[in-house]
CSV table of C-alpha atoms in Angstrom, one decimal:
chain,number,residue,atom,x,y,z
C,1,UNK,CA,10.3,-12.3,87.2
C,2,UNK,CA,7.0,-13.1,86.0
C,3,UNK,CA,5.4,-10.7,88.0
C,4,UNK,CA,7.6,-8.1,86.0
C,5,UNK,CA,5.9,-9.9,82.6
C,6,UNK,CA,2.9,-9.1,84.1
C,7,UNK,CA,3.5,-5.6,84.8
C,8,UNK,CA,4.6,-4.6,81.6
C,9,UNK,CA,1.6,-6.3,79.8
C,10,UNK,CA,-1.0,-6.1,82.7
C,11,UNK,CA,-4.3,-4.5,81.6
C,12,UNK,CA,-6.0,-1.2,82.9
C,13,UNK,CA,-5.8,-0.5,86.4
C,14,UNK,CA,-4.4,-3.8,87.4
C,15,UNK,CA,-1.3,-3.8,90.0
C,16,UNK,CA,0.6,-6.2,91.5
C,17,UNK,CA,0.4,-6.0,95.8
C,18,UNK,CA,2.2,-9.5,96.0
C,19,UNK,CA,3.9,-11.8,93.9
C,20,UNK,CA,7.0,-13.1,95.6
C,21,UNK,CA,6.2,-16.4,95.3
C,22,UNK,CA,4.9,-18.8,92.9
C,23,UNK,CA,2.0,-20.2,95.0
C,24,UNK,CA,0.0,-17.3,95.9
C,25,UNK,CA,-0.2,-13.4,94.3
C,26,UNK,CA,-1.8,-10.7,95.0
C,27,UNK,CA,-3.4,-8.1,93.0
C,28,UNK,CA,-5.2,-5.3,92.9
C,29,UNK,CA,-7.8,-4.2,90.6
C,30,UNK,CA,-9.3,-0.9,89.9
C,31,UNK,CA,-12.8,-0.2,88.7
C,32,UNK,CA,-12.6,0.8,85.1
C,33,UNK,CA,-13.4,4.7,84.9
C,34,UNK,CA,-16.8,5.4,83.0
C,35,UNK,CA,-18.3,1.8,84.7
C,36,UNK,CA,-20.8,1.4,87.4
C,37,UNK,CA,-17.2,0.2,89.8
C,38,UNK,CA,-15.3,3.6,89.0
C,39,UNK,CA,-12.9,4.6,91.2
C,40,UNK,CA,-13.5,1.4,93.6
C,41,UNK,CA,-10.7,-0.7,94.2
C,42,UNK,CA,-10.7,-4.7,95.0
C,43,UNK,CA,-8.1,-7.0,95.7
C,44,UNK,CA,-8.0,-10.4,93.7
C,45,UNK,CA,-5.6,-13.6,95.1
C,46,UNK,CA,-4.5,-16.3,93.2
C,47,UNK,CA,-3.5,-19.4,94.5
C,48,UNK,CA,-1.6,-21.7,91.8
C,49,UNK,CA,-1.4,-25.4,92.2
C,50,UNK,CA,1.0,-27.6,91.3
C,51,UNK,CA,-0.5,-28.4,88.0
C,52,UNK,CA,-0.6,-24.8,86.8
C,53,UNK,CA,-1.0,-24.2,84.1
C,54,UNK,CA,-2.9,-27.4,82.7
C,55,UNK,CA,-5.6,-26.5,85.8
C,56,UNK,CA,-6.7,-23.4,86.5
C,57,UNK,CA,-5.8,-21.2,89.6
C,58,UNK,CA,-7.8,-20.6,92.6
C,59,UNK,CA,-9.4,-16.9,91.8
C,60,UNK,CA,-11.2,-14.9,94.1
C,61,UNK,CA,-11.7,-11.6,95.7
C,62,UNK,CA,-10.4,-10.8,99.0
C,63,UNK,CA,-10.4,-7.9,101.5
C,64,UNK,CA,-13.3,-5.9,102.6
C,65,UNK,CA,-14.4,-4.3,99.4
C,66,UNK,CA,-16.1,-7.2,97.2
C,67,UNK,CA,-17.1,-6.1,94.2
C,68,UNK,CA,-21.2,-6.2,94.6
C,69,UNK,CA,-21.8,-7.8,90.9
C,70,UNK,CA,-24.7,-10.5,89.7
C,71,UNK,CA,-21.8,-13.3,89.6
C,72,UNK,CA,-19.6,-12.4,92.2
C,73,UNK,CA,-20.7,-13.7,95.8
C,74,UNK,CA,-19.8,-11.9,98.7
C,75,UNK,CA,-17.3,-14.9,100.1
C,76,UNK,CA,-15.3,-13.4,97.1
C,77,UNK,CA,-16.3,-16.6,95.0
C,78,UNK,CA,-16.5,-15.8,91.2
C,79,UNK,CA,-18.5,-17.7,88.6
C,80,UNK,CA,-16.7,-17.0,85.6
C,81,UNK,CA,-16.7,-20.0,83.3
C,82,UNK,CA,-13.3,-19.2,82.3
C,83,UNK,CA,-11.7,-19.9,86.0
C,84,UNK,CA,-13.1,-23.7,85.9
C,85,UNK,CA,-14.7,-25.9,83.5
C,86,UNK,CA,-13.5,-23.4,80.2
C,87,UNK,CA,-10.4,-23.4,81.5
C,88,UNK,CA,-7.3,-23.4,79.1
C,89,UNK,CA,-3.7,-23.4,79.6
C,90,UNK,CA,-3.2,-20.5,77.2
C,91,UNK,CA,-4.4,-18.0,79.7
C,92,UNK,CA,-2.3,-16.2,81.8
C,93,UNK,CA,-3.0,-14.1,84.9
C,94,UNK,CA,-3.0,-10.7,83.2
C,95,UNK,CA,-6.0,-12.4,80.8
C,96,UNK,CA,-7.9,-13.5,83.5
C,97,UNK,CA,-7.5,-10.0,84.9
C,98,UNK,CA,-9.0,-8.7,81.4
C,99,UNK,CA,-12.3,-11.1,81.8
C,100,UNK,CA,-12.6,-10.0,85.6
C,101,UNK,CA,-12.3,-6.2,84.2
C,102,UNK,CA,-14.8,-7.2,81.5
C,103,UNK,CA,-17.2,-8.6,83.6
C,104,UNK,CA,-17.2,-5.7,86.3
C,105,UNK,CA,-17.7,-3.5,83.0
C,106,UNK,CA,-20.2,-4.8,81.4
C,107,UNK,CA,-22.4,-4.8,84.4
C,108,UNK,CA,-25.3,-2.8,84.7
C,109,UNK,CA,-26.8,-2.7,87.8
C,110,UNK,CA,-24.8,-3.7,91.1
C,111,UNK,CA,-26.8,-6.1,92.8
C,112,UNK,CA,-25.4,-9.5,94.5
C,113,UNK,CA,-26.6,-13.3,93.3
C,114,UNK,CA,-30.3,-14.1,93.5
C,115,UNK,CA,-28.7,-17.1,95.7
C,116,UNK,CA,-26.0,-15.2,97.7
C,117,UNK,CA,-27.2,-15.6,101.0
C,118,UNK,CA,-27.3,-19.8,100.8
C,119,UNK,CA,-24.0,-20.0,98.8
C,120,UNK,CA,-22.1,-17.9,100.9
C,121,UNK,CA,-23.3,-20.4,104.6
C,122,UNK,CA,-22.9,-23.5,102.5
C,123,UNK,CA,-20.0,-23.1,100.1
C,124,UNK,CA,-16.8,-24.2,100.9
C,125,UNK,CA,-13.7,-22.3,100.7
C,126,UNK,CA,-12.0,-23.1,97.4
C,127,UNK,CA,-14.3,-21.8,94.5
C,128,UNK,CA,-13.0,-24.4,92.6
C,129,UNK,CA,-14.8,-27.3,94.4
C,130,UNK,CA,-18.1,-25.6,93.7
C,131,UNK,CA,-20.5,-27.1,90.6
C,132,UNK,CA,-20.7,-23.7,89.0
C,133,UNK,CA,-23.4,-23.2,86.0
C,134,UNK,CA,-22.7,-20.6,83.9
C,135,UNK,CA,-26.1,-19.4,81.9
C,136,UNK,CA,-25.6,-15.3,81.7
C,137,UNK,CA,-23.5,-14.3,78.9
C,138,UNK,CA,-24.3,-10.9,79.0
C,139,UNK,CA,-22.4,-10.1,82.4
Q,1,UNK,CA,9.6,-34.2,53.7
Q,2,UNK,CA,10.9,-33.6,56.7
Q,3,UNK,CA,14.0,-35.8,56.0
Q,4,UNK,CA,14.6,-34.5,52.9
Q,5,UNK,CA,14.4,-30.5,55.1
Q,6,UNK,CA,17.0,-32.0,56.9
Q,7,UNK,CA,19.5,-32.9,54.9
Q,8,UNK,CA,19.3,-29.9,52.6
Q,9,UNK,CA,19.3,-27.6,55.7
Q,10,UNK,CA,22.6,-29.6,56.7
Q,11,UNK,CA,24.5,-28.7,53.5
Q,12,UNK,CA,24.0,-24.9,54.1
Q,13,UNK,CA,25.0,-25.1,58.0
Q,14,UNK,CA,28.5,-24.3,57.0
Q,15,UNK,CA,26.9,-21.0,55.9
Q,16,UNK,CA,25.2,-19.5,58.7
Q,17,UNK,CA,27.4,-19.3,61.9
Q,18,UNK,CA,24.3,-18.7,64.0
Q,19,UNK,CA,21.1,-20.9,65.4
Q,20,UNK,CA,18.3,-19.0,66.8
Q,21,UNK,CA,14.8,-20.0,65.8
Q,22,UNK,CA,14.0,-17.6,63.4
Q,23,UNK,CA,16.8,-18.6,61.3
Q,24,UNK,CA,16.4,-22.0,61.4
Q,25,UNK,CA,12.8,-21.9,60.3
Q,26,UNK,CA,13.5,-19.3,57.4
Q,27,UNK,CA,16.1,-21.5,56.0
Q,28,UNK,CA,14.0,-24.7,56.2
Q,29,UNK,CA,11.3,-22.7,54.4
Q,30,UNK,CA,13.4,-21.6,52.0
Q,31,UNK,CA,15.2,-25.0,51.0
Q,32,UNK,CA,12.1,-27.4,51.6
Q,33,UNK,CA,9.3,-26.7,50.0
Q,34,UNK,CA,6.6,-28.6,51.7
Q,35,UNK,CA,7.6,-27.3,54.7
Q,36,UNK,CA,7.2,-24.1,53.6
Q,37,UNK,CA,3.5,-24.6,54.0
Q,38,UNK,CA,4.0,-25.5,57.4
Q,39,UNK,CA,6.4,-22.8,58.7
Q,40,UNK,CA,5.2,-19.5,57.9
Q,41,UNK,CA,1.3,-20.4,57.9
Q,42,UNK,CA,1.8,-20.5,61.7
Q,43,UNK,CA,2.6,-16.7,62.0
Q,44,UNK,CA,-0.5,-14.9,60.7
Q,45,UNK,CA,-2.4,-17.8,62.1
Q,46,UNK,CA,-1.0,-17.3,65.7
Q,47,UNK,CA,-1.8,-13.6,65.6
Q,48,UNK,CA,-4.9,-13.9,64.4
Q,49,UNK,CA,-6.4,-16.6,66.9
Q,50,UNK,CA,-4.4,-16.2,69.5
Q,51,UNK,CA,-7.0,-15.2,72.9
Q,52,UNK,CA,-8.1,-17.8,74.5
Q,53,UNK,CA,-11.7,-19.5,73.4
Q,54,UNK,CA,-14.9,-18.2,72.8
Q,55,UNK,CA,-16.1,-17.6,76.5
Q,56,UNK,CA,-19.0,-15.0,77.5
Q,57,UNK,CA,-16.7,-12.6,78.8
Q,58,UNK,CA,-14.6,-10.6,76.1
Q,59,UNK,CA,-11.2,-10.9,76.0
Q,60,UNK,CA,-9.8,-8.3,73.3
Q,61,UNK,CA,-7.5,-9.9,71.0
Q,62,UNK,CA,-4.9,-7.7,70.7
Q,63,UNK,CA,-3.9,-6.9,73.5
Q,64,UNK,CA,-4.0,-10.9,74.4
Q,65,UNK,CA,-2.0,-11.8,71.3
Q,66,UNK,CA,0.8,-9.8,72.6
Q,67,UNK,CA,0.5,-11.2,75.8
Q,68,UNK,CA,2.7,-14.9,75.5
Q,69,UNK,CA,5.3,-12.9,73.2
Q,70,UNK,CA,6.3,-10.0,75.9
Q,71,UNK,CA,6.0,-12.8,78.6
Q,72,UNK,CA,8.9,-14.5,76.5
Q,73,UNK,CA,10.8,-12.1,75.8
Q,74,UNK,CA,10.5,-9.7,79.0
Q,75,UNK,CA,11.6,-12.9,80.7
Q,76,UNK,CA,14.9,-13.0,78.5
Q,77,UNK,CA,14.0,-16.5,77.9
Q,78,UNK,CA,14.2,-15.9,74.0
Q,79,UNK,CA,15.1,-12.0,73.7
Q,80,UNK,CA,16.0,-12.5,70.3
Q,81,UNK,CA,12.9,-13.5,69.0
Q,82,UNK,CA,9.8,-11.4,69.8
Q,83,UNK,CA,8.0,-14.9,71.2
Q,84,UNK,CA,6.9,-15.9,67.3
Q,85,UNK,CA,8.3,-19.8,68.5
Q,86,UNK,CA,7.5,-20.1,72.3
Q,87,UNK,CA,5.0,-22.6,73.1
Q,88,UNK,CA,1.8,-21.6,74.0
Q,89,UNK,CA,1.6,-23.3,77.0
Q,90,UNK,CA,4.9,-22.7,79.2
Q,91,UNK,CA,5.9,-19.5,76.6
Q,92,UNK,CA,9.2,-21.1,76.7
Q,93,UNK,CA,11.0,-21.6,73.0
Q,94,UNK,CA,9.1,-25.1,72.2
Q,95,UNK,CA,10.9,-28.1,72.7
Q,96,UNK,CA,10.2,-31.0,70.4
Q,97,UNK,CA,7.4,-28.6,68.8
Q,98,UNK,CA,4.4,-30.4,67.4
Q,99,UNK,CA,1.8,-27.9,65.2
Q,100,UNK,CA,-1.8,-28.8,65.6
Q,101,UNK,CA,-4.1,-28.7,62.6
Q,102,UNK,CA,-5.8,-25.2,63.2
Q,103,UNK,CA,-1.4,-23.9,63.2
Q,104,UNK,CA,-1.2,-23.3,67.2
Q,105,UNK,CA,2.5,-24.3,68.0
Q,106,UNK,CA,3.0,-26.0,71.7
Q,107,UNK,CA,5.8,-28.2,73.1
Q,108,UNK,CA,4.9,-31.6,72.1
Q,109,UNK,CA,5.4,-32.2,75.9
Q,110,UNK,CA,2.8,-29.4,77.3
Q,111,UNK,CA,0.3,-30.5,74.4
Q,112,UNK,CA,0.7,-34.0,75.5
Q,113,UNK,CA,-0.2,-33.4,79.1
Q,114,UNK,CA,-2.9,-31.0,78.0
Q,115,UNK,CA,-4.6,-33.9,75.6
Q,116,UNK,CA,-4.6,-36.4,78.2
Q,117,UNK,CA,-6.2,-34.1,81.0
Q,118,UNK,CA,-9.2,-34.1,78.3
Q,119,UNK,CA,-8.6,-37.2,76.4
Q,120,UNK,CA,-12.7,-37.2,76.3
Q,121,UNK,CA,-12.9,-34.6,73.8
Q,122,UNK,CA,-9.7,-33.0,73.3
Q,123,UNK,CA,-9.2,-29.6,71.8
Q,124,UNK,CA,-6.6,-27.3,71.3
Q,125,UNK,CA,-5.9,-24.8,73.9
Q,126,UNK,CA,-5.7,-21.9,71.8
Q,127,UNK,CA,-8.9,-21.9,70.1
Q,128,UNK,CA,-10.7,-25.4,71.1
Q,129,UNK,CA,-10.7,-26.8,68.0
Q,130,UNK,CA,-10.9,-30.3,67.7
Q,131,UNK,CA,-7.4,-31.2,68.4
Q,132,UNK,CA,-6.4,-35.3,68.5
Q,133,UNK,CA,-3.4,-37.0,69.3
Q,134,UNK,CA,-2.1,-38.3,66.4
Q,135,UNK,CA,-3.6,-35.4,64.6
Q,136,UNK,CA,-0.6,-33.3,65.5
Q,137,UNK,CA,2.0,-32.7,63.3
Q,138,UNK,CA,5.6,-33.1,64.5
Q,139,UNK,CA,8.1,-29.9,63.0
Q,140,UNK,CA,11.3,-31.2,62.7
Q,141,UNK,CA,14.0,-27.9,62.4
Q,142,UNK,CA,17.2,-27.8,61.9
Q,143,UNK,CA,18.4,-28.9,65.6
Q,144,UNK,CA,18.3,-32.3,66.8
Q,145,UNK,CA,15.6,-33.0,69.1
Q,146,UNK,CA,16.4,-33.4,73.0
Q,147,UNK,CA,15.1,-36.0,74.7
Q,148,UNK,CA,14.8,-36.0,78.3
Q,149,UNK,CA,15.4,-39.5,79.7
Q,150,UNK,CA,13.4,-38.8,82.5
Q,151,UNK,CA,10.3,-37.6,80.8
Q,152,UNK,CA,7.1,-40.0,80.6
Q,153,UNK,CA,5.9,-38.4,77.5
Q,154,UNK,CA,5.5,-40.9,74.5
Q,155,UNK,CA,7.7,-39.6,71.1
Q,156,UNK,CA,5.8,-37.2,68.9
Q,157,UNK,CA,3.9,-38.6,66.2
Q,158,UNK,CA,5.7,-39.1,63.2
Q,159,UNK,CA,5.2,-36.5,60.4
Q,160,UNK,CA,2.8,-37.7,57.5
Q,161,UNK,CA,4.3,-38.4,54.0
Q,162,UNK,CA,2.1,-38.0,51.2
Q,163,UNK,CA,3.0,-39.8,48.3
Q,164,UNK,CA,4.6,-37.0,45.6
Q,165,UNK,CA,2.6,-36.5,42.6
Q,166,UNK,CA,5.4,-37.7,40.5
Q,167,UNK,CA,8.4,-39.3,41.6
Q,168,UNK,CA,11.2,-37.0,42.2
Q,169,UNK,CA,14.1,-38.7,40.7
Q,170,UNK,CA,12.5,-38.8,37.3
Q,171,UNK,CA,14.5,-37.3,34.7
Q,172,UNK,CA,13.6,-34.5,32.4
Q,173,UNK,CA,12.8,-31.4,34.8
Q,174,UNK,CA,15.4,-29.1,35.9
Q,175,UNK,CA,16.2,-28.6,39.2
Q,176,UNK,CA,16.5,-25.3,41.2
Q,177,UNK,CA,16.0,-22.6,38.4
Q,178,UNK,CA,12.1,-22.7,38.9
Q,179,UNK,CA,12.2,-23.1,34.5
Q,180,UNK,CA,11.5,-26.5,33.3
Q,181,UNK,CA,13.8,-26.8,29.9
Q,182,UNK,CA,12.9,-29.6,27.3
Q,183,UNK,CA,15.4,-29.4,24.9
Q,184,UNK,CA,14.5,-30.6,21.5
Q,185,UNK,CA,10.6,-31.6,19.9
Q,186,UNK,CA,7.8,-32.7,21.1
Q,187,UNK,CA,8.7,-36.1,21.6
Q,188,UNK,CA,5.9,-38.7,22.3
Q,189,UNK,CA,6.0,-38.9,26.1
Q,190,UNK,CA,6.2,-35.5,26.9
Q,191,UNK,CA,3.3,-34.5,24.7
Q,192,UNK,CA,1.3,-32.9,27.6
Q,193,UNK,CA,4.7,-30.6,28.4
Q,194,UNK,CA,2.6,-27.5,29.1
Q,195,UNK,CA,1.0,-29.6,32.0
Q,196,UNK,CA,4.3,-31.0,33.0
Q,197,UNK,CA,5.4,-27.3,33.9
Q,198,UNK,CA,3.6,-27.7,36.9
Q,199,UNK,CA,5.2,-30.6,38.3
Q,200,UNK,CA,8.7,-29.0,37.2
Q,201,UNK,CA,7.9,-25.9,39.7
Q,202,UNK,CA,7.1,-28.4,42.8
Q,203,UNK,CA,10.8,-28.4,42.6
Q,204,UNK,CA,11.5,-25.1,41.9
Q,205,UNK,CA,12.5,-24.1,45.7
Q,206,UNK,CA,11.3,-20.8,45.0
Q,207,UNK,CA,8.6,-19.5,47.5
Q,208,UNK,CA,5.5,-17.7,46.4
Q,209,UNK,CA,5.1,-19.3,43.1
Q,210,UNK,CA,1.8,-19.7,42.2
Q,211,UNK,CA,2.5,-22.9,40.7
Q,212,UNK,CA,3.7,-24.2,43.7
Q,213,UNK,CA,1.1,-26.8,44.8
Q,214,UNK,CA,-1.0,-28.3,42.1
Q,215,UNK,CA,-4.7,-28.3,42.3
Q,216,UNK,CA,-6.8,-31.4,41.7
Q,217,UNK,CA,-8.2,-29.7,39.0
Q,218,UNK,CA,-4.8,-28.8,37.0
Q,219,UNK,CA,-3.9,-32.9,38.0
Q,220,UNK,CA,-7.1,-33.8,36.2
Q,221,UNK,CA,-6.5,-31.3,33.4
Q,222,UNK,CA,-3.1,-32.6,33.2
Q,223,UNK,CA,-4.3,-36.6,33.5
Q,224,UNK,CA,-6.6,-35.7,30.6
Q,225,UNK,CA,-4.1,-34.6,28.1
Q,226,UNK,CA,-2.1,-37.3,29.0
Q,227,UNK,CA,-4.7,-39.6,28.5
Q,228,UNK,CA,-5.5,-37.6,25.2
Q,229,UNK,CA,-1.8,-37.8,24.1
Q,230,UNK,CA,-1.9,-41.8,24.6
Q,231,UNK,CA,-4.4,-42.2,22.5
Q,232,UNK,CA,-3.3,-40.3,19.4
Q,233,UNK,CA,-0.3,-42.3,20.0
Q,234,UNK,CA,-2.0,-45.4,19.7
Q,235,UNK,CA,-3.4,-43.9,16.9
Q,236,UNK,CA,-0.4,-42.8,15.2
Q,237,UNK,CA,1.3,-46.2,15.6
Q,238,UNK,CA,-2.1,-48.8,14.7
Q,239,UNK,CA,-2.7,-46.4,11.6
């Protein structure tokens, strides 16, 4: 049901691969056309606690394309302020979608994090329990 | 006035057969007029601010203003309405709705939890404006609030009351037309009438009339003639 909301209001080449339960979805997210990601396609999953919404989900990239991107790790780990401490209720999956779209967008050259080969032997596996720093606001 | 909302929307209940949320707010706005500053200020206000928070990312704002309405409405939670009422939060019609000071309507009970999780420096979801507790202002509709036994969430803050710039039960302004009458002269206590026009309209129940809400500066105006009126009074009478 709510995966049908977010079909009908989902942004540009965003499409739902799973959402049959209210844990865990699936989605998949194209490359915007005209951007240094066109025509690439990445899959995103969502894990929802039981506090959703008043905490944020778990978002990351999964599968073997991850996005190569100056704040996207290649563990699929995302530092997007938004998706931790900027958090806010008010946001659903299809704008979090929209940020992730933005970000790969507004990108303009692909390269990985200065520190991608340490963060991806030491982090652990839920992005959230990372102490992210968020100091680009270009990206 | 929320009480006074009430009762006035009571007397017309036998009138309208139906409830949805829409109604009920146009017909508080229409009989109350405090509330009429409440009500409708939420509308342009929700469309305007509605995306989430200035973060370094860009998230367009129309197409994320539409996004809690169609969630609503797609749902067939609240088909009728196009998501104008749903809470922010849950996008569910808001229970025991509570308005914060920048006009971002939540569930008193989502707020609450929201609050808490930040109590440090709380803000409102929407927009992070600074967003206390007892800041929040309570809208009381037409429909009686339901109260879950079960819930832990404290009761809403009560509305705030200011005290009326005149008191309402005082004689000599008409009611309902939106035209104050003063039949006969100038007698001595109304000699700053013109001013008193102003007050009359307050009770008017007529929306969109400029005279509405009176500035401090017409109350001072006003307080001066009156005081000037006293005087030649005094005058009059020690002469």
């Amino acid at each position: 049901m709510f995966a049908r909301h977010l079909a009908m209001n989902a942004p540009a080449g965003v499409n739902i691969i799973d959402a049959n339960d209210f844990k865990v979805w699936k989605l998949g997210l194209a490359g915007a056309p005209g951007t240094l990601y066109d025509g690439e396609k990445f899959q995103l999953e969502f894990n929802f606690g039981p506090n959703y919404p008043l905490e944020s989900p778990q978002v990351l990239f999964v599968g073997d394309n991850i996005p190569v991107h100056p704040h996207i790790y290649s563990n699929g780990h995302i530092c997007l302020d938004v998706l931790y401490n900027h958090w806010s209720p008010v946001q659903t999956v299809a704008s979090i979608c929209l940020s992730l779209q933005s970000m790969l967008s507004s990108c303009t050259s692909k390269e990985p994090p200065p520190d991608n080969a340490t963060y991806v032997k030491t982090a652990r596996a839920n992005p959230k329990h990372t102490a992210w720093a968020f100091h680009d606001d270009t990206v | 006035m929320p009480n006074q909302g009430q009762e006035e929307t009571v007397a017309l209940e036998s009138i309208r057969a139906t409830s949805t949320v829409s109604t009920v707010s146009t017909v508080t706005a229409a009989t109350t007029p405090t509330s009429t500053t409440a009500l409708p200020s939420t509308i342009p206000a929700e469309s305007e601010t509605a995306s989430p928070a200035p973060t370094p990312t860009t998230i367009t704002k129309p197409i994320d203003a539409g996004l809690a309405a169609p969630a609503v409405a797609g749902l067939g939670l609240d088909s009728e309405s196009n998501g104008e009422f749903s809470c922010n939060i849950c996008f569910d019609t808001s229970m025991s709705p509570v308005l914060t000071l920048c006009g971002h309507l939540f569930c008193w009970a989502c707020l609450h939890q929201w609050l808490e999780a930040q109590h440090q420096n709380p803000t409102c979801p929407v927009c992070k404006a600074g967003c206390a507790q007892d800041k929040v202002i309570p809208i009381y509709g037409r429909g009686k609030e339901q109260l879950d036994p079960r819930s832990t969430t404290p009761k809403r803050p009560a509305g705030q009351r200011p005290e009326p710039l005149r008191n309402p039960n005082q004689t000599g302004f008409a009611l309902g037309t939106g035209q104050v009458t003063f039949t006969g002269t100038m007698l001595p206590p109304f000699m700053f009438t013109p001013f008193g026009i102003q007050y009359g309209a307050t009770y008017s129940g007529t929306i969109g009339g400029n005279g509405a809400v009176q500035t401090p500066m017409q109350a001072y105006v006003s307080r001066m003639f009156f005081m000037l009126g006293t005087l030649i009074l005094v005058g009059i009478l020690l002469y």
